[in-house]
Short mmCIF file of C-alpha atoms in Angstrom, two decimals:
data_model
loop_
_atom_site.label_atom_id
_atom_site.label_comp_id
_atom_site.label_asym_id
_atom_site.label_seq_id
_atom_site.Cartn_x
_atom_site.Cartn_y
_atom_site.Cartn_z
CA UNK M 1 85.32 91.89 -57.46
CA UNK M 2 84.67 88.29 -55.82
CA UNK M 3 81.14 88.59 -56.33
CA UNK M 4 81.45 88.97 -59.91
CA UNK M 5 83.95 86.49 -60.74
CA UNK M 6 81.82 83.54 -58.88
CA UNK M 7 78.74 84.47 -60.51
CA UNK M 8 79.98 84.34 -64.06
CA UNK M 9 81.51 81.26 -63.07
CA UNK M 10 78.58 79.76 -61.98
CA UNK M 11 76.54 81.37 -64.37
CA UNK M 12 78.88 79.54 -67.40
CA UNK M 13 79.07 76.55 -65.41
CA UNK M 14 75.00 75.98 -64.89
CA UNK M 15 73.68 76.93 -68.52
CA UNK M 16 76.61 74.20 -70.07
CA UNK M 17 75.54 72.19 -66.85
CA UNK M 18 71.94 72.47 -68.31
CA UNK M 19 72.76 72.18 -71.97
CA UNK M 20 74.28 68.53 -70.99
CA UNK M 21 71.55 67.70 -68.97
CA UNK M 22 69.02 68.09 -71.57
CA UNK M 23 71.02 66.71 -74.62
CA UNK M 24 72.03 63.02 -71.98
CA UNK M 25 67.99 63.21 -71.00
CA UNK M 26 67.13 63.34 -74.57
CA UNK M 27 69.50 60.85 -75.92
CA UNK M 28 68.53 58.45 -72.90
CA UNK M 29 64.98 58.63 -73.85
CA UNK M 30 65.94 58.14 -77.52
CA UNK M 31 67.22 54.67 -76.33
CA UNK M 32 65.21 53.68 -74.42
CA UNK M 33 62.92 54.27 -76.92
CA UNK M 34 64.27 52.32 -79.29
CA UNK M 35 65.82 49.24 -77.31
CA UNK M 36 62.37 48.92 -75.96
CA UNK M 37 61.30 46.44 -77.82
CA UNK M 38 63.51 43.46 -77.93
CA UNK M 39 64.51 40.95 -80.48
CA UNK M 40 62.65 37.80 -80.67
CA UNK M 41 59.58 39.88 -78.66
CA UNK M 42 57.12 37.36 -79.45
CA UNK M 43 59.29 34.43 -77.52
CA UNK M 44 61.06 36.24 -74.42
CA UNK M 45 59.09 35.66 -71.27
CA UNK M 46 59.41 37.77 -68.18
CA UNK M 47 61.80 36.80 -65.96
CA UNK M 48 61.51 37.11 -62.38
CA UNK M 49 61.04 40.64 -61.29
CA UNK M 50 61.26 42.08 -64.70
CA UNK M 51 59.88 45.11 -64.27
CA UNK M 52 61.58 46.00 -61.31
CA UNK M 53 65.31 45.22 -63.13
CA UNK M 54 63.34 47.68 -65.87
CA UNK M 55 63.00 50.42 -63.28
CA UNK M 56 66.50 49.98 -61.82
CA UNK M 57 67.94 50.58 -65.03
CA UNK M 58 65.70 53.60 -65.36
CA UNK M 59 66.90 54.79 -62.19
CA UNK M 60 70.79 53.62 -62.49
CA UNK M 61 70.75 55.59 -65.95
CA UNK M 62 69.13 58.74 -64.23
CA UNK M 63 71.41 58.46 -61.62
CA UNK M 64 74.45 58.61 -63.78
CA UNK M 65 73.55 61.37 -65.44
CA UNK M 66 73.02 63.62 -62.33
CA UNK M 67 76.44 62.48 -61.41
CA UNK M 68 77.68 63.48 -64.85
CA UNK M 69 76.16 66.41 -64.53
CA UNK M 70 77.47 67.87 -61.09
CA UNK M 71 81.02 66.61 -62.45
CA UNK M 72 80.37 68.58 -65.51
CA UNK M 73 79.17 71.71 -63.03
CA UNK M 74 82.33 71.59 -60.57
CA UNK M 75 84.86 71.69 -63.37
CA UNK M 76 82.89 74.39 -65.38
CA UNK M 77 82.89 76.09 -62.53
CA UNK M 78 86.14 76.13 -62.10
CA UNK M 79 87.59 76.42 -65.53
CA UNK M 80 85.55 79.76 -65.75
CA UNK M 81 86.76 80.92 -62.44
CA UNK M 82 90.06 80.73 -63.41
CA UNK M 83 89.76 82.23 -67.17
CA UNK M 84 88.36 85.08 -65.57
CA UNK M 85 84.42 85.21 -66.15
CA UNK M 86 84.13 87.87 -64.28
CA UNK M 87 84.08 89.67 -67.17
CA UNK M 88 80.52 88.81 -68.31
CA UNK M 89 79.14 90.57 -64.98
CA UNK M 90 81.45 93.64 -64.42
CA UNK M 91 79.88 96.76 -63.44
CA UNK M 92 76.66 95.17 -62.73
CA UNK M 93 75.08 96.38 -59.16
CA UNK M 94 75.73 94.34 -55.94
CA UNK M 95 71.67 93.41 -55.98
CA UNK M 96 71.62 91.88 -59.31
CA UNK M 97 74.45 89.71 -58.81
CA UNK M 98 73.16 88.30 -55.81
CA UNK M 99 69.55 87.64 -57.35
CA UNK M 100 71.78 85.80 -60.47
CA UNK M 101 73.76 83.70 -57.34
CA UNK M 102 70.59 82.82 -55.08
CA UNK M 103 68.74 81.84 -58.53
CA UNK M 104 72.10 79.64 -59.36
CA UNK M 105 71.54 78.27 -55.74
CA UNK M 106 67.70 77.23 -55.99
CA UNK M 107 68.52 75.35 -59.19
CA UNK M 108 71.70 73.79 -57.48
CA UNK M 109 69.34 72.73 -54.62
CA UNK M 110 66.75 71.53 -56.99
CA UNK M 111 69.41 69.27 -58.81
CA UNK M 112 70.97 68.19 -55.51
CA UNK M 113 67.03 67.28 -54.01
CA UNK M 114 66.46 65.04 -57.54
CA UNK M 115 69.80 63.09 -57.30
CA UNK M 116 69.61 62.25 -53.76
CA UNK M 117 65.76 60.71 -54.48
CA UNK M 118 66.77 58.93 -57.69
CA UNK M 119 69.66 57.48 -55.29
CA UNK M 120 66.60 56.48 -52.65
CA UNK M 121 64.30 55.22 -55.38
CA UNK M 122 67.27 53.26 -56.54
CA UNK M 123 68.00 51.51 -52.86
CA UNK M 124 64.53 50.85 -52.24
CA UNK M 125 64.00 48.96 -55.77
CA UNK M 126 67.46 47.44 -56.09
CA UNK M 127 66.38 45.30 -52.49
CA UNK M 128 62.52 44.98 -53.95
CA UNK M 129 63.82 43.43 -57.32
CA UNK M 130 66.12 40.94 -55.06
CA UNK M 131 63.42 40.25 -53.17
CA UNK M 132 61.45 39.00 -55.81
CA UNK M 133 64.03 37.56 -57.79
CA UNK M 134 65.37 35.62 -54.38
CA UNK M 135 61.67 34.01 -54.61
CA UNK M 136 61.37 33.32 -58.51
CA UNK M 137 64.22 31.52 -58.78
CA UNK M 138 63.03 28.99 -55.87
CA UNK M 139 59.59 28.49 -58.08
CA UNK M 140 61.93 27.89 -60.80
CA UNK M 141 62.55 24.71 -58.89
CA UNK M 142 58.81 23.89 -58.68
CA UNK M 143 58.72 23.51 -62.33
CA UNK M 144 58.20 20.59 -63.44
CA UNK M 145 56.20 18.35 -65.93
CA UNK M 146 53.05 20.56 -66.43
CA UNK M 147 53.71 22.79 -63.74
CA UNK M 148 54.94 26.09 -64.73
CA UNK M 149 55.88 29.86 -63.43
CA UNK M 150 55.24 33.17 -64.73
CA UNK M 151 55.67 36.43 -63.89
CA UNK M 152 54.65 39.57 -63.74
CA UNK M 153 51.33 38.97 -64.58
CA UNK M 154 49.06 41.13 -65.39
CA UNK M 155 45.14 41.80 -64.00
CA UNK M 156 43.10 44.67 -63.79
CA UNK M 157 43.35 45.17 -60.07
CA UNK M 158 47.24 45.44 -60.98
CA UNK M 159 50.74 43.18 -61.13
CA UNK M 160 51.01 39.48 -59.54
CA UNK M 161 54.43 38.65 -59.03
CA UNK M 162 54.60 35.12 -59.84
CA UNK M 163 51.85 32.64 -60.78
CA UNK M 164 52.03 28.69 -60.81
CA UNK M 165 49.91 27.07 -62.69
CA UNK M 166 49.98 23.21 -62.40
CA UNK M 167 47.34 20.47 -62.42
CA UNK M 168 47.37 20.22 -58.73
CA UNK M 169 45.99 24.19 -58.66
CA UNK M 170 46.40 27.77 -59.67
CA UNK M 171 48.67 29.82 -57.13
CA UNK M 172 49.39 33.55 -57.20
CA UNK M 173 52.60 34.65 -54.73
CA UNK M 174 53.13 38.24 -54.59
CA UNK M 175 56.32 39.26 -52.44
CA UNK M 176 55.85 41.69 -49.43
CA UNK M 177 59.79 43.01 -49.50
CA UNK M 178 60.67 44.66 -45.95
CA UNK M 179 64.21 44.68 -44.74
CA UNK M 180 64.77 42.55 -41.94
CA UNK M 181 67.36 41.46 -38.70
CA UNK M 182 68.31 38.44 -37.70
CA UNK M 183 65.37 35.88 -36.74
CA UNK M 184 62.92 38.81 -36.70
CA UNK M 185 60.07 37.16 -37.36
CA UNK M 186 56.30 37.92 -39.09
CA UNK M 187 52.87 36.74 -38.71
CA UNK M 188 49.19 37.24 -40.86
CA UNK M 189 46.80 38.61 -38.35
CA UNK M 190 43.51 38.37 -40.61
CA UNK M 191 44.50 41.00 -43.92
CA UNK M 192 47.54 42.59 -41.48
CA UNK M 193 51.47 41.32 -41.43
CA UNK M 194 52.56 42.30 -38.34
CA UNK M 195 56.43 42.49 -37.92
CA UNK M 196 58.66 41.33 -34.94
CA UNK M 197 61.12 44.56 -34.61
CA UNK M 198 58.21 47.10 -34.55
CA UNK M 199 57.77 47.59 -38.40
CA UNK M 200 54.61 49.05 -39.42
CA UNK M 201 52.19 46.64 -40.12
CA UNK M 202 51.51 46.27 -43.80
CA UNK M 203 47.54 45.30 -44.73
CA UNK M 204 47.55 43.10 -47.72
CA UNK M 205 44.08 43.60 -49.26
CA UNK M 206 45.61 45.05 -52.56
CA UNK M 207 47.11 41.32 -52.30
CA UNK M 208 43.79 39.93 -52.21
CA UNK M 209 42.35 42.00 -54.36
CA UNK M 210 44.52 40.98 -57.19
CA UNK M 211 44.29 37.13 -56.34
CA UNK M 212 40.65 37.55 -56.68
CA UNK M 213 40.66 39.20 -59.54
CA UNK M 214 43.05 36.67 -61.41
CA UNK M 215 40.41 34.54 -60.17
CA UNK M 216 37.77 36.08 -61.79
CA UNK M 217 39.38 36.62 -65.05
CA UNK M 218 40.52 32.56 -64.85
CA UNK M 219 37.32 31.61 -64.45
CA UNK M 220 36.22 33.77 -67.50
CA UNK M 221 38.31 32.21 -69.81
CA UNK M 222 37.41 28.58 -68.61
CA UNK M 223 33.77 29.24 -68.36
CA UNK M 224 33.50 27.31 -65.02
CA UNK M 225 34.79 28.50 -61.36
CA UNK M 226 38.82 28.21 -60.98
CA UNK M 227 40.14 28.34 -57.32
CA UNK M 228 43.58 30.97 -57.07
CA UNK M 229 45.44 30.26 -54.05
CA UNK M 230 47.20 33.43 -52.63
CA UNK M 231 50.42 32.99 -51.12
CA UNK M 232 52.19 35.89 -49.80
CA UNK M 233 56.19 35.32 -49.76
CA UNK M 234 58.13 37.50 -47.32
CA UNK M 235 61.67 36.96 -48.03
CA UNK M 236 64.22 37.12 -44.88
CA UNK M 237 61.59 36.87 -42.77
CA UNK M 238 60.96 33.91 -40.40
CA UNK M 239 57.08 32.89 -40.49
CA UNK M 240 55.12 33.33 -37.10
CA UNK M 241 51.30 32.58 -36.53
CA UNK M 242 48.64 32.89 -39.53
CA UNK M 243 45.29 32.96 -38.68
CA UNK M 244 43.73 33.36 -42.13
CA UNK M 245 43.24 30.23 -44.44
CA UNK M 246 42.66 32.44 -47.39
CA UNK M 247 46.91 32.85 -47.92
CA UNK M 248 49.48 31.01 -47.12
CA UNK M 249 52.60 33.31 -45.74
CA UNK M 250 56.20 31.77 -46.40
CA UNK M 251 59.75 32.87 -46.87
CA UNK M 252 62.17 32.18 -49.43
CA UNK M 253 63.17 29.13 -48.09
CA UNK M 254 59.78 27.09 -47.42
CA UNK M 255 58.24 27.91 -50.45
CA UNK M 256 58.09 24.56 -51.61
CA UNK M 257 55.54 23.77 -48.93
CA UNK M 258 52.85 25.41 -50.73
CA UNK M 259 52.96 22.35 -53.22
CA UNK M 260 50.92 20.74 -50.41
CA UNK M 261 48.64 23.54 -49.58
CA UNK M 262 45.59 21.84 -52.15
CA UNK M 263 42.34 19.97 -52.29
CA UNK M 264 40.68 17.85 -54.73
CA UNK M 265 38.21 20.86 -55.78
CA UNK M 266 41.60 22.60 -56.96
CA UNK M 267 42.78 19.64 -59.36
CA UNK M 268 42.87 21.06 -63.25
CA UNK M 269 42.03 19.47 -66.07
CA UNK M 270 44.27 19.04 -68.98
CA UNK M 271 42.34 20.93 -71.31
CA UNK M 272 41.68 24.24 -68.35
CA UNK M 273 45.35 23.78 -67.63
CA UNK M 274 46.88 23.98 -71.42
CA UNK M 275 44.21 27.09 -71.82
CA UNK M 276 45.36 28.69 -68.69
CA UNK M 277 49.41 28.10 -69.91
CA UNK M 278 48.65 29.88 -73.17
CA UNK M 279 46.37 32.92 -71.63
CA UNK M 280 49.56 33.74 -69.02
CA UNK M 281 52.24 33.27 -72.10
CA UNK M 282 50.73 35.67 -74.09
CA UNK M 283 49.97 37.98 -70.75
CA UNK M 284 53.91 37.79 -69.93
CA UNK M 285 55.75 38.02 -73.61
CA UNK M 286 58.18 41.10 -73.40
CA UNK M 287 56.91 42.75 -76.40
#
């Protein structure tokens, strides 16, 4: 009967399907595990977007072993076919083979529903990490003297994406990453970034928040008030109107102008500056 020979194929085909699922999960976490600590921890910085590239790799990994799996299901599937597993079922009733297929179905389904999000999670961080990697490699080129970048740092109110510290001022530039079309164009309507092409708007006061709360934990260290310039960086993007003087919007390609966005009230001291340096080194190590 038909009935029995695909569900003893698929029935062979999903438990070794599910056998190499778990043993490629387990052995991914193993290594992850262990490679997550890398050599020379208390030396590597961050680099730009670094824990973005983390989560692509998570992803990519996951990704390939979904693959790997479904290849592993179709020619199960059809190696038992053919070898005759009909065997396993015969003389079962009509009602129970179809519960066994429908279950088979549901966890197909389920499988199917995981891969294609892992693939979506994957698109959508792939273009964030460039994003942010398109902007830290232009502060690279800001570096200079006693200037310096880091990144991914670390505050209570969550992740900055890159901070400058120089003795002209303190900047923080997190990276709003939205795909764009040609000269489509954004602008800072008080905490709002409204979009050309009829993108939702996207409020930044989880920006601000963070800014001021780097702030705040700057000015704790120093023991005296320490001014953090928020600069939002919208990569692809041409730069419209900005009506709020508390950030400065750019793209990847006019970044350099914040170098000019300062006062005298901002200027650093050596001492505040070579404190703040070794407070965002140790924040940023890779261990």
């Amino acid at each position: 009967m038909e009935l029995e020979a695909i569900s003893g194929a698929a029935t062979v085909a999903l438990t070794s399907t599910i056998v190499f699922l778990l043993i490629a999960k387990t052995w991914n976490t193993v290594a992850r595990t262990v490679a997550s600590t890398p050599s020379f921890s208390d030396r590597i910085m961050r680099e730009a977007a670094q824990r973005f590239r983390d989560e692509l790799e998570r992803l990519s990994s996951s990704q390939q072993i979904y693959l790997s799996g479904s290849l592993v299901f179709v020619m199960l599937f059809v190696a038992a076919y053919l070898l005759k597993a009909r065997e396993l079922f015969a003389g079962y009733p009509s009602w129970q083979l179809y519960l066994q297929l429908g279950f088979i179905g549901l966890t197909t389904g389920f499988a199917i529903y995981r891969l294609c999000k892992t693939v979506a999670a994957r698109y959508r961080v792939s273009f964030v990490r460039d994003a942010n990697i398109a902007v830290g490699h232009q502060l690279q080129q800001l570096s200079a003297g006693a200037t310096r970048v880091y990144h991914d740092v670390e505050t209570s109110a969550g992740v900055v994406d890159h901070v400058i510290v120089s003795q002209n001022g303190v900047y923080a530039i997190n990276v709003v990453a939205r795909r764009s079309h040609k000269r489509a164009s954004a602008r800072l309507i008080e905490n709002t970034l409204q979009f050309s092409n009829g993108k939702a708007a996207v409020s930044i006061v989880d920006i601000a928040a963070k800014s001021k709360r780097l702030q705040k934990e700057f000015r704790q260290l120093l023991g005296h008030k320490v001014r953090v310039r928020s600069v939002i960086a919208l990569p692809g993007w041409e730069i419209g109107e900005q009506s709020s003087y508390d950030h400065l919007l750019v793209n990847e390609r006019n970044l350099a102008m914040l170098s000019g966005w300062k006062d005298n009230s901002d200027h650093l001291m050596n001492e505040d500056a070579d404190l703040l340096h070794q407070e965002l080194r140790s924040r940023c190590l890779r261990a």
